[in-house]
Coordinates of C-alpha atoms in Angstrom, one line a residue:
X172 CA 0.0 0.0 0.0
X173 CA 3.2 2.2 0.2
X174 CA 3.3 5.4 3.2
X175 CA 0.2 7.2 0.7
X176 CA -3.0 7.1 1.8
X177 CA -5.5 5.5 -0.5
X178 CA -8.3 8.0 -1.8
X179 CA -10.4 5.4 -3.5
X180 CA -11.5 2.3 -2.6
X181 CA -13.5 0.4 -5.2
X182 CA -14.6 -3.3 -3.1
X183 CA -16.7 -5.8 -5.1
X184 CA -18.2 -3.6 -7.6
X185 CA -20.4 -5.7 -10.1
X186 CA -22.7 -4.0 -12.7
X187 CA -25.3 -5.7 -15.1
X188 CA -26.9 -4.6 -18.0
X189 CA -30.4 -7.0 -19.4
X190 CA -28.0 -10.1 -18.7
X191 CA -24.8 -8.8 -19.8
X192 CA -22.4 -9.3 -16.4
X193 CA -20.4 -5.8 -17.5
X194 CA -18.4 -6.1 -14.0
X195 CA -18.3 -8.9 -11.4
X196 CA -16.9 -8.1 -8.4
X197 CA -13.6 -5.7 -9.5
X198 CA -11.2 -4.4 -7.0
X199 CA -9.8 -0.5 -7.5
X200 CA -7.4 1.4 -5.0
X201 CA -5.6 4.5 -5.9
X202 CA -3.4 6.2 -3.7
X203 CA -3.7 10.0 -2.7
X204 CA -0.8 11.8 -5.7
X205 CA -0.6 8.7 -8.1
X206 CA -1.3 8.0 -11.8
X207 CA -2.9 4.7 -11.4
X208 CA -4.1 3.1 -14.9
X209 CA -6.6 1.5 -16.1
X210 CA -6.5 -0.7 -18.7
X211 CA -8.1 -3.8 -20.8
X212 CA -9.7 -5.0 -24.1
X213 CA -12.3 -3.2 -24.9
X214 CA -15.3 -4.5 -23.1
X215 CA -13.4 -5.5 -20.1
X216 CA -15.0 -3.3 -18.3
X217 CA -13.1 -0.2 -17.7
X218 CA -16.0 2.9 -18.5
X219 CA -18.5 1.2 -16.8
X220 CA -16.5 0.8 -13.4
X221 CA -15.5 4.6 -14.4
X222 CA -19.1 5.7 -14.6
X223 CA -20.1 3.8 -11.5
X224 CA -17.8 6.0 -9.8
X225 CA -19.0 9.1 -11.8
X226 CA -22.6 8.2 -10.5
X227 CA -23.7 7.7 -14.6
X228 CA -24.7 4.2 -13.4
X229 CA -25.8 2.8 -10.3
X230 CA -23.8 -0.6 -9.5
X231 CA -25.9 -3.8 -8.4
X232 CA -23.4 -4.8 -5.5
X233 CA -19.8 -3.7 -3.9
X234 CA -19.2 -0.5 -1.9
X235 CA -17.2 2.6 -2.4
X236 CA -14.9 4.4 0.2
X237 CA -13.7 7.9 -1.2
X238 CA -11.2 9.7 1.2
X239 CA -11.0 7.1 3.7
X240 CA -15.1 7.8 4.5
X241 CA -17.8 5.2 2.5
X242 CA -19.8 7.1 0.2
X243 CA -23.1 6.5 -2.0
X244 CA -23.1 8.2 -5.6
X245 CA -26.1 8.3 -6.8
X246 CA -25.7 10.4 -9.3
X247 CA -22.9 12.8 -11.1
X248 CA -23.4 15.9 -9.2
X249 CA -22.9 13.7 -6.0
X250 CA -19.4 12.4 -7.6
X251 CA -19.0 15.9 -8.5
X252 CA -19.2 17.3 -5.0
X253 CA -17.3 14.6 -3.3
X254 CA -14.4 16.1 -5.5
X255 CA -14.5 13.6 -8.5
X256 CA -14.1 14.9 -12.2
X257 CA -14.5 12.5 -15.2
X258 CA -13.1 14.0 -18.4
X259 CA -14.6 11.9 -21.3
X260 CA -12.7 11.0 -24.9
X261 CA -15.6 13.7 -26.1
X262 CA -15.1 16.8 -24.3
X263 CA -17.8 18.7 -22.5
X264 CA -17.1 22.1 -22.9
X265 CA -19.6 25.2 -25.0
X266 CA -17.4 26.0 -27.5
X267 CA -19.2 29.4 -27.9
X268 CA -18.0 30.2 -24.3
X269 CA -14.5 31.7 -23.7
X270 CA -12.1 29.4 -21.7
X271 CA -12.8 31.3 -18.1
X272 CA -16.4 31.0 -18.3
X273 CA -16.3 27.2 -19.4
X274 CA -13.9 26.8 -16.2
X275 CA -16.3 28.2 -13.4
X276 CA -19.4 27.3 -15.5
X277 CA -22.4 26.9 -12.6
X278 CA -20.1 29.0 -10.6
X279 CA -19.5 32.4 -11.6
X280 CA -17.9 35.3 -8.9
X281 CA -20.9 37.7 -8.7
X282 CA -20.7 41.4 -7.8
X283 CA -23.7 42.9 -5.6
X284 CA -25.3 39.2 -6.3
X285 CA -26.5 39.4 -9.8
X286 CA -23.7 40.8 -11.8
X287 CA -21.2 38.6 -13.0
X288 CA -17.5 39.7 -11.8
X289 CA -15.9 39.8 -14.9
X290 CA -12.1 40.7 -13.5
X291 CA -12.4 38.0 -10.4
X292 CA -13.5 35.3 -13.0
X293 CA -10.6 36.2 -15.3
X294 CA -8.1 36.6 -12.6
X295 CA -9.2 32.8 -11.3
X296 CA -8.9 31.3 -14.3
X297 CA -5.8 32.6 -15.3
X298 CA -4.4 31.8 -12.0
X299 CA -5.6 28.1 -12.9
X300 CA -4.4 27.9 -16.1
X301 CA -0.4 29.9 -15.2
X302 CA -0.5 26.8 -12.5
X303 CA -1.0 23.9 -14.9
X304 CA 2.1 26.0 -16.9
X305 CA 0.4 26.6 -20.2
X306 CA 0.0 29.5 -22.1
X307 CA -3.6 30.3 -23.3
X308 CA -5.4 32.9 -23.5
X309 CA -8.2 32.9 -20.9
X310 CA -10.8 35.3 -22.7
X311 CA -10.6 33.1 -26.3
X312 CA -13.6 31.3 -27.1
X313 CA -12.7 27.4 -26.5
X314 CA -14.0 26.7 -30.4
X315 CA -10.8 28.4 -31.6
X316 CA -8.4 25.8 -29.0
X317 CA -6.6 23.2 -30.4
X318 CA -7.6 19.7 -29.4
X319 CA -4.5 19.8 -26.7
X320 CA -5.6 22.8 -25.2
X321 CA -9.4 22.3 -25.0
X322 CA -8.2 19.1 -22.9
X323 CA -6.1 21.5 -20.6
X324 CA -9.0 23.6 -20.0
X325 CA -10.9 20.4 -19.4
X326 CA -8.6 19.7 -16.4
X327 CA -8.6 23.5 -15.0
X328 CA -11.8 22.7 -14.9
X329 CA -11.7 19.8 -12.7
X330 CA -9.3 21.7 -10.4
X331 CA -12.0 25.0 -10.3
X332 CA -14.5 22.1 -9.1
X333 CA -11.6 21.0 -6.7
X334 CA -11.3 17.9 -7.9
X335 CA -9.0 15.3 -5.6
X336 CA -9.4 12.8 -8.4
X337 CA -9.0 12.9 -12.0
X338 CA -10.2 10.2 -14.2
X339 CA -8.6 11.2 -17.6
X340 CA -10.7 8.5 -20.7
X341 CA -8.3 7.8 -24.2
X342 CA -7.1 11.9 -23.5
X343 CA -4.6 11.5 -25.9
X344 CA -6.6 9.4 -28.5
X345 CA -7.0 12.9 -31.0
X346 CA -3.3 14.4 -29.7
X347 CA -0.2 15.5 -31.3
X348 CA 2.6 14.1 -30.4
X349 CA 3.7 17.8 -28.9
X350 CA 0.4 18.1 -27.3
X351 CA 0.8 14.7 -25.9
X352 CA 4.0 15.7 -24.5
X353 CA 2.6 18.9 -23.0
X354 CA -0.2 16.6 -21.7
X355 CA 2.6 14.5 -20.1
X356 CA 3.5 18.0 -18.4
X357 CA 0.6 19.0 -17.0
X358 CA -0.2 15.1 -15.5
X359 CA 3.4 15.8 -13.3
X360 CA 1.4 19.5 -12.7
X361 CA -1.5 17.7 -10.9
X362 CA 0.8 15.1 -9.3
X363 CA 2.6 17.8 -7.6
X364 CA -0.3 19.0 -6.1
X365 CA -0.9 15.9 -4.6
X366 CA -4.3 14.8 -6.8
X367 CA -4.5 11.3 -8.1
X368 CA -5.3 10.3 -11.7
X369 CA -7.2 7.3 -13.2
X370 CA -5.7 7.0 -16.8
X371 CA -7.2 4.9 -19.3
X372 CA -5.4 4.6 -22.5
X373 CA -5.0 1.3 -25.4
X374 CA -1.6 2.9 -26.2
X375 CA 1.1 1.0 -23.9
X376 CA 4.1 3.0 -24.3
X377 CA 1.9 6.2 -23.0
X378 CA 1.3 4.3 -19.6
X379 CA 4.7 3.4 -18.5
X380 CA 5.4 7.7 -19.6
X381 CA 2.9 8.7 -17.2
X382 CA 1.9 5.6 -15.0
X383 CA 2.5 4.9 -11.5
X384 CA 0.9 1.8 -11.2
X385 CA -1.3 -0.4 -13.7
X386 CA -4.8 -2.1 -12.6
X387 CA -5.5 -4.9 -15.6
X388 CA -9.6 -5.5 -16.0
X389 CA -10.5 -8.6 -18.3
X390 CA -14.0 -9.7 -19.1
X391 CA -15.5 -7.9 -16.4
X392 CA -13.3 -8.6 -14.1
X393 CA -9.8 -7.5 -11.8
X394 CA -7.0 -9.1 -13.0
X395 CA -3.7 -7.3 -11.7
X396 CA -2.5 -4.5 -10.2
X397 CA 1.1 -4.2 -10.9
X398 CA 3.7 -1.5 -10.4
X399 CA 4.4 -0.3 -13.7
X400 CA 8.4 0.0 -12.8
X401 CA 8.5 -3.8 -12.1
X402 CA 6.9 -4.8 -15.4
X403 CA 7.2 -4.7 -19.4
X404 CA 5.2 -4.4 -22.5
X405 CA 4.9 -8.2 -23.3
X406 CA 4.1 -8.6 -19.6
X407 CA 1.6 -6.4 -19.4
X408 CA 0.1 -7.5 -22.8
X409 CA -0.5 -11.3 -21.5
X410 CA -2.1 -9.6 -18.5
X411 CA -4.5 -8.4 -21.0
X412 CA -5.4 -10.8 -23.1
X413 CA -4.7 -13.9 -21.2
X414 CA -2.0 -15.6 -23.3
X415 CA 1.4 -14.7 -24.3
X416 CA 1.2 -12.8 -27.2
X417 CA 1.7 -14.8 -30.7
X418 CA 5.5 -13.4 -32.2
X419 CA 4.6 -15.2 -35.9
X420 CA 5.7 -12.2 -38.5
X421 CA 4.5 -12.6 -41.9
X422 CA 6.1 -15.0 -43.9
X423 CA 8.2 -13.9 -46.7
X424 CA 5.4 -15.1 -49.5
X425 CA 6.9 -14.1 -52.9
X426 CA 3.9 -12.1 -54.4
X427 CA 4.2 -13.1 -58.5
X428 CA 4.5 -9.3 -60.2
X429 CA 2.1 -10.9 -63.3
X430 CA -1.4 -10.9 -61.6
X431 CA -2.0 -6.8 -61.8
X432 CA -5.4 -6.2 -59.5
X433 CA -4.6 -1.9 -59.3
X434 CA -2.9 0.2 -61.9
X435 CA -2.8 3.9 -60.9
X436 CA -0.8 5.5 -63.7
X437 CA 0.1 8.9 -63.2
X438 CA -3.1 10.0 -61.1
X439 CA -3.8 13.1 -59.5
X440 CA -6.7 14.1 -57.5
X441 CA -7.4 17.6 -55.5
X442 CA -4.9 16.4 -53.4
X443 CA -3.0 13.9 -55.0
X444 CA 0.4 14.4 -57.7
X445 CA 1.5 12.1 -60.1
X446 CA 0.7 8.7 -58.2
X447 CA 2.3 5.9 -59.9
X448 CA 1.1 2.5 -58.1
X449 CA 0.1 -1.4 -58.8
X450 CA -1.1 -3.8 -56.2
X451 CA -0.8 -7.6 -57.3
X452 CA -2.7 -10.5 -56.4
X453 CA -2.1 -11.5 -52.5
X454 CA -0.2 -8.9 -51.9
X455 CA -0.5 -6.7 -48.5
X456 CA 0.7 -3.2 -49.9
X457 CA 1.3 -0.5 -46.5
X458 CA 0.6 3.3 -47.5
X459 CA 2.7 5.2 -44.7
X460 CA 2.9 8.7 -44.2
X461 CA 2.8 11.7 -41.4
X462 CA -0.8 13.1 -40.7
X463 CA -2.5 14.9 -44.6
X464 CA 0.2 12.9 -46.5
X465 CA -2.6 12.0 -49.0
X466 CA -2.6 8.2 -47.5
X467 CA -6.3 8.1 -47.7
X468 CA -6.7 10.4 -50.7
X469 CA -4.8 7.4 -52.6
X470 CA -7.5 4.6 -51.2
X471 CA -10.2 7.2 -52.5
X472 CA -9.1 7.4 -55.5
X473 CA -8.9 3.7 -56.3
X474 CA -12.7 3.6 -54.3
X475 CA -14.1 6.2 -56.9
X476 CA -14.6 8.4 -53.4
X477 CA -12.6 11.2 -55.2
X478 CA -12.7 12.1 -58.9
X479 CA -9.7 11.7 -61.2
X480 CA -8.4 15.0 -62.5
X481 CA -6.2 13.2 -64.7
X482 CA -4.2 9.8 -65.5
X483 CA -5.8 6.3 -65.3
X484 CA -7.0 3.9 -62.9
X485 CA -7.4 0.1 -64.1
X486 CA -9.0 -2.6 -62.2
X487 CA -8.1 -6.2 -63.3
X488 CA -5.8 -4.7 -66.6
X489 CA -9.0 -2.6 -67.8
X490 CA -9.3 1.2 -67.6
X491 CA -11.6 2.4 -65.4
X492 CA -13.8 5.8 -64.7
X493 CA -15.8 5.1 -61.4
X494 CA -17.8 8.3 -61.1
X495 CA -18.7 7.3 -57.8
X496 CA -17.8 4.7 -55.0
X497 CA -20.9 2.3 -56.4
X498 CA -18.9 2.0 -59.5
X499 CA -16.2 0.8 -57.9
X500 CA -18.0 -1.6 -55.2
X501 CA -19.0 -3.7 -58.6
X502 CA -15.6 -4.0 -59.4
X503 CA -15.2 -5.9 -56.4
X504 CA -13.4 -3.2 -54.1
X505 CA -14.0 -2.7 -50.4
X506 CA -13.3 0.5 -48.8
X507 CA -12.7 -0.3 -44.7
X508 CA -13.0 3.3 -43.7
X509 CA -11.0 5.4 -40.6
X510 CA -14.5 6.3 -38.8
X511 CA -16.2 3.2 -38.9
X512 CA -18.8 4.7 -36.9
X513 CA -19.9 7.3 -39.1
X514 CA -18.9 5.8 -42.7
X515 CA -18.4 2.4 -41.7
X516 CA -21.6 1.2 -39.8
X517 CA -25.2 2.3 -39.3
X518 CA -25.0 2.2 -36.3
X519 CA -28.8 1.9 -34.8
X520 CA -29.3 -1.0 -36.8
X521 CA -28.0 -5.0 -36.5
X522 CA -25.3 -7.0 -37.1
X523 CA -27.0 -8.7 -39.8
X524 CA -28.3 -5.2 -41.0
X525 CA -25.2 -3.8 -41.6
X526 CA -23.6 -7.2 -42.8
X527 CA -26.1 -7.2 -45.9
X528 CA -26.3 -4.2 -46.7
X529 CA -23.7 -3.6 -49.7
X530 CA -24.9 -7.2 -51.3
X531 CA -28.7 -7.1 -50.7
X532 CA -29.3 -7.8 -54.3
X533 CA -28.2 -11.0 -53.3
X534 CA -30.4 -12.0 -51.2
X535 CA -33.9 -10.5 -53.0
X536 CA -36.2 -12.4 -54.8
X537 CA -39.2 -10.9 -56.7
X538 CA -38.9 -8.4 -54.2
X539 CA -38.8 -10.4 -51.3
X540 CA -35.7 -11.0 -48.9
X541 CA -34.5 -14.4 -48.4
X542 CA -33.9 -13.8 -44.5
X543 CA -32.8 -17.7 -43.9
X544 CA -30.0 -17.6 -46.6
X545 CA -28.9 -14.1 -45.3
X546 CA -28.7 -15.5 -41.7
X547 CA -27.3 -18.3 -42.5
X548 CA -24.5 -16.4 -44.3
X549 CA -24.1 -13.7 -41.6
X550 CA -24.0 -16.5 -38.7
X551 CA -21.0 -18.2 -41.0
X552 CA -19.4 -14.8 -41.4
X553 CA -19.7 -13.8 -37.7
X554 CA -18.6 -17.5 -37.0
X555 CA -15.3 -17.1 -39.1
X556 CA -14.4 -13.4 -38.2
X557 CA -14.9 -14.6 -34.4
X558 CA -17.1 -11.6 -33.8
X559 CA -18.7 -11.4 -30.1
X560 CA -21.9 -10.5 -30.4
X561 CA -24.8 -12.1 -27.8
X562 CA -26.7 -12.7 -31.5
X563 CA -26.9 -11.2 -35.2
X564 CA -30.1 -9.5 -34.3
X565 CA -27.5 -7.2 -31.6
X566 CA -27.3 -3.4 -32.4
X567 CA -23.7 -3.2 -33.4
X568 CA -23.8 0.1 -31.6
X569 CA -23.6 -2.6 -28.3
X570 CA -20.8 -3.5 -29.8
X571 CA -17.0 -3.2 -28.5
X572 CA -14.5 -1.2 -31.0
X573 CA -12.9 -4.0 -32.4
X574 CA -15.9 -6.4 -33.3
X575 CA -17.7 -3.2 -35.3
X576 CA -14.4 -3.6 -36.9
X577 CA -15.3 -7.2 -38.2
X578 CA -18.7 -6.2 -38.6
X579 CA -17.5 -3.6 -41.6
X580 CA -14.5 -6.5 -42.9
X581 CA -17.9 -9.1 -42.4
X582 CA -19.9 -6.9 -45.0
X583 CA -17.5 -6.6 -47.7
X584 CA -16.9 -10.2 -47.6
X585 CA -20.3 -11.3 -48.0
X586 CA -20.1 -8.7 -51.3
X587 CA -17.6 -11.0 -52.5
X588 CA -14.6 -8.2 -52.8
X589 CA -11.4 -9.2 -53.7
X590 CA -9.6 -5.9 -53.2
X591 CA -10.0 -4.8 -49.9
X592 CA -8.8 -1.0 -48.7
X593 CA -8.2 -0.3 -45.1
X594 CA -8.0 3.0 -43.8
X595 CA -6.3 2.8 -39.9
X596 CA -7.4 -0.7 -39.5
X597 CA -6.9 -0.6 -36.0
X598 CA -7.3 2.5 -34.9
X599 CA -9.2 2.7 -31.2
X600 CA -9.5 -0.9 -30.8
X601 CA -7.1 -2.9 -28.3
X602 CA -4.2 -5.1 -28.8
X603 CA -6.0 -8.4 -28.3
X604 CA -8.8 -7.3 -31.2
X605 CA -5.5 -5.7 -33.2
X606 CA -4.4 -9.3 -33.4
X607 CA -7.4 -10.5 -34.7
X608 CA -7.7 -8.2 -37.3
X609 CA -4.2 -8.9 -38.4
X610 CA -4.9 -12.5 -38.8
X611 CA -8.1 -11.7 -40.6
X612 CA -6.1 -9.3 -43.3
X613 CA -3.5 -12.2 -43.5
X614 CA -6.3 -14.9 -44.3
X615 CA -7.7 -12.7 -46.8
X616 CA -4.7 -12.1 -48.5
X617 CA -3.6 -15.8 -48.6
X618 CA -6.8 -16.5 -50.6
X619 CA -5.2 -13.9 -53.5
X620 CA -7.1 -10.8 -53.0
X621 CA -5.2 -7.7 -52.8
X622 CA -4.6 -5.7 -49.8
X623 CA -4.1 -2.1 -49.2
X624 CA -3.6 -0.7 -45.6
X625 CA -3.4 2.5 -44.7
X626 CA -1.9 3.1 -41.3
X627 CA -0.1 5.9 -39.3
X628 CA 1.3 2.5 -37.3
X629 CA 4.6 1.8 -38.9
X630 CA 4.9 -1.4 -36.7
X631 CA 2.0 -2.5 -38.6
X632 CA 2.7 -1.8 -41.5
X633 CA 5.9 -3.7 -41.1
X634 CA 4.2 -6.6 -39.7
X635 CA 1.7 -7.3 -42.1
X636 CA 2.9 -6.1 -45.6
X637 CA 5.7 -7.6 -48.0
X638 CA 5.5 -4.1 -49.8
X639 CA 5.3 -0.2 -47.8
X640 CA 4.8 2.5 -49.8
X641 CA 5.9 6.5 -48.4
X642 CA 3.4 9.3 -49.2
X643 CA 4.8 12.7 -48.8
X644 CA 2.8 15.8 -49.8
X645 CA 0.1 14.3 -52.5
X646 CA 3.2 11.9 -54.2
X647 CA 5.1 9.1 -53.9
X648 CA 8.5 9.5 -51.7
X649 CA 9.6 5.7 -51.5
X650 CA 8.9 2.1 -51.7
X651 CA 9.9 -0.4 -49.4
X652 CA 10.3 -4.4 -50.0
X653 CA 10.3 -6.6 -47.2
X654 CA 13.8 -7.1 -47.5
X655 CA 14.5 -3.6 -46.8
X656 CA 12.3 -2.8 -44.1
X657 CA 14.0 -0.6 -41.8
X658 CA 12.0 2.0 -39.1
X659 CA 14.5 4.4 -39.2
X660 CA 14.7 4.6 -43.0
X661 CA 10.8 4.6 -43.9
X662 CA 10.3 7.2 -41.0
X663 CA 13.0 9.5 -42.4
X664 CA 11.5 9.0 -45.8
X665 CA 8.2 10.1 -44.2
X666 CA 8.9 12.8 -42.4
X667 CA 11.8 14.1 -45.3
X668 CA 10.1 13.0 -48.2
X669 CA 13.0 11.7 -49.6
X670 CA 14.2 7.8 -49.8
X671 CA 17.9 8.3 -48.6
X672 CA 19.3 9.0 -45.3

């Protein structure tokens, strides 16, 4: 338990939702001045435990002792008051309110009782904000703050509220890697002041950067708490998942350069200049480049998403004009898009919904759906994709990061695509679910389709393709074969735009 005193107890919590056991019985102790993290697959557990202590939901059975006193939340204002602040992945702050009034929102200084005290309210926040060592203007309105920043007012927030516990959810999911780092800051900030932090990240590296100790959830339930000095990665990873984590790289398949599935010949888009590109049959091709590199723009060209303002795309050795993504989807190419909530899924509708819907042709007859050959065909699909789902009738809404994931691969394969395009494959889903979808890709491409990923994770890349291509500015900077894989030279490629170090 170490000299601190513990300012959170969390004893036997357990939480159900219509027969879904979400937590059973899980275990939580922070100390007073630690970053204690919280991680797990995604549906382990971890946001429901988090808004059980945030009062958004009520647990069934356990007890909570907050401060070294038991407490009931019943709701958030009463986590609120006891001097708990949850900041959530989607920030909760009026963007067409300046940074000082979103700070003491509900609690503006008042002059003679009605007047608002302008000069006190900036002076507080500014005092607020010069203590977490940033430099932002406390009278702009928050809808012209970076991402970074808007999470920094998020936090003076917490500390206007006098928060004595933090619980920070995926903050640097939308981050730069210097607003990350000036995140990283402001994390010691709060530490010094002696206020304790829940953080709740998928990306490893960040929690041994900012962690004190590590609390492992998995199914529903506590697995570990571990100091994160005395651990590693791979350690930390078989906590997660439950099993060591499978080593197996791809093997060095010779991909035969005769079986042409893409020819981009000298395309260029709004965006893009002079792309010159083939993808062969089997072949995992990586697109890598920094942030508006044109990664995606090359995926939407070949998915008729962006029009061609000159040169020519052909699909199977015949020229194509796709005036729209349709077009394309006929030629047998899948786009697996970076929001899968928004372009990927409909999400108020089910698994089987969203499985059919590309290939419902299919299934009609004189008008009529044949429901027990689509089930039948879902079910197989959900079967081989090892999608968990309590039934294909589910909202995929319900559904954990990772298994919309193979909800939106699901679709396209029932559509019969051969040439499958992946936009950040695996981006907000967790390691064990990352594994998954890397053996799905590598199945796919051992039946010959064609494979292009496009990923900001190099390791990836690395890991999956035998071919990485570097996008620089709209064109084409390098090209990689397995043989010369090398981090240091496909980052400097990336972030130089030229091949040569």
């Amino acid at each position: 338990m170490g000299e601190n005193k513990l300012i959170l107890e969390m004893r036997g919590i357990s939480k159900g939702f219509s027969g879904v056991q979400a937590l059973k019985k899980v275990n939580l102790c922070v100390e007073a001045g630690e970053v204690h993290c919280l991680i797990g697959a995604n549906g382990a557990g971890k946001s429901t435990l988090m808004k059980v202590l945030a009062g958004v939901y009520s647990m069934d059975e356990g007890e909570i002792i907050f401060d070294q006193k038991p407490v009931t939340i019943t709701d958030p204002i009463s986590s609120n008051r006891l001097g708990i602040s949850v900041i959530y992945q989607e920030l909760s702050l009026l963007p067409n309110l300046s940074v000082a009034e979103n700070i003491f929102i509900g609690k503006y200084p008042r002059r003679y009782r009605y007047l608002l005290d302008w000069a006190e309210l900036t002076k507080r926040a500014r005092v607020l904000i010069d203590g977490l060592g940033i430099n932002i203007n406390v009278m702009e309105l928050v809808s012209n703050l970076s991402i970074g920043h808007r999470q920094i007012v998020e936090l003076a927030k917490a500390l206007a509220s006098n928060a004595k516990l933090i619980v920070m959810d995926e903050p640097s999911a939308t981050l730069s890697s210097e607003e990350f780092e000036t995140l990283v800051r402001v994390i010691q900030e709060l530490k010094n002041k002696g206020i304790s932090i829940i953080y709740i990240s998928h990306r490893l590296e960040e929690l041994f950067r900012v962690g004190n100790k590590v609390t492992v959830l998995r199914d529903g339930q506590y697995v570990a708490t571990k100091q994160l000095q005395d651990i590693n990665q791979d350690q930390l990873v078989e906590l997660i998942i439950g099993h060591p984590l499978s080593k197996e790289h791809k093997s060095k398949v010779a991909v035969s350069k005769n079986d042409e599935l893409v020819t981009l010949k000298n395309i260029y888009t709004h965006k893009l200049k002079s792309i010159n590109l083939s993808l062969y049959k089997g072949e995992v091709l990586g697109l890598y480049g920094l942030v508006g590199s044109g990664r995606t723009e090359i995926l939407r060209a070949i998915y008729g998403a962006d029009p061609l303002l000159e040169g020519e795309l052909s699909i199977n050795g015949k020229k194509m004009n796709f005036r729209a993504p349709a077009d394309a989807m006929k030629m047998g190419i899948a786009l697996v898009p970076e929001s899968r909530k928004t372009q990927g899924l409909l999400l108020n509708l089910s698994v089987w919904e969203n499985a059919v819907v590309p290939s419902l042709k299919k299934y009609t007859r004189f008008g009529f759906l044949k429901y027990r050959m689509m089930f039948k065909l879902v079910g197989e699909q959900v079967d081989k994709l090892r999608v968990l789902t309590p039934s294909i009738r589910t909202s995929v809404k319900n559904l954990s990061g990772g298994n919309q994931q193979k909800v939106v691969i699901a679709k396209w394969l029932l559509k019969n695509s051969n040439i499958m395009l992946f936009d950040e494959p695996t981006q907000g889903i967790d390691i064990g679910a990352k594994e998954e979808v890397y053996k799905i890709i590598k199945t796919i491409s051992d039946k010959g389709f064609g494979v292009i990923i496009a990923s900001s994770e190099l390791a990836e890349l690395l890991q999956l393709c035998n071919r990485v291509v570097v996008v620089f500015n709209g064109q084409i900077a390098g090209e990689f074969q397995q043989e010369e894989f090398r981090n240091d030279t496909i980052l400097h490629c990336a972030v130089t735009g030229g091949s040569s170090l």
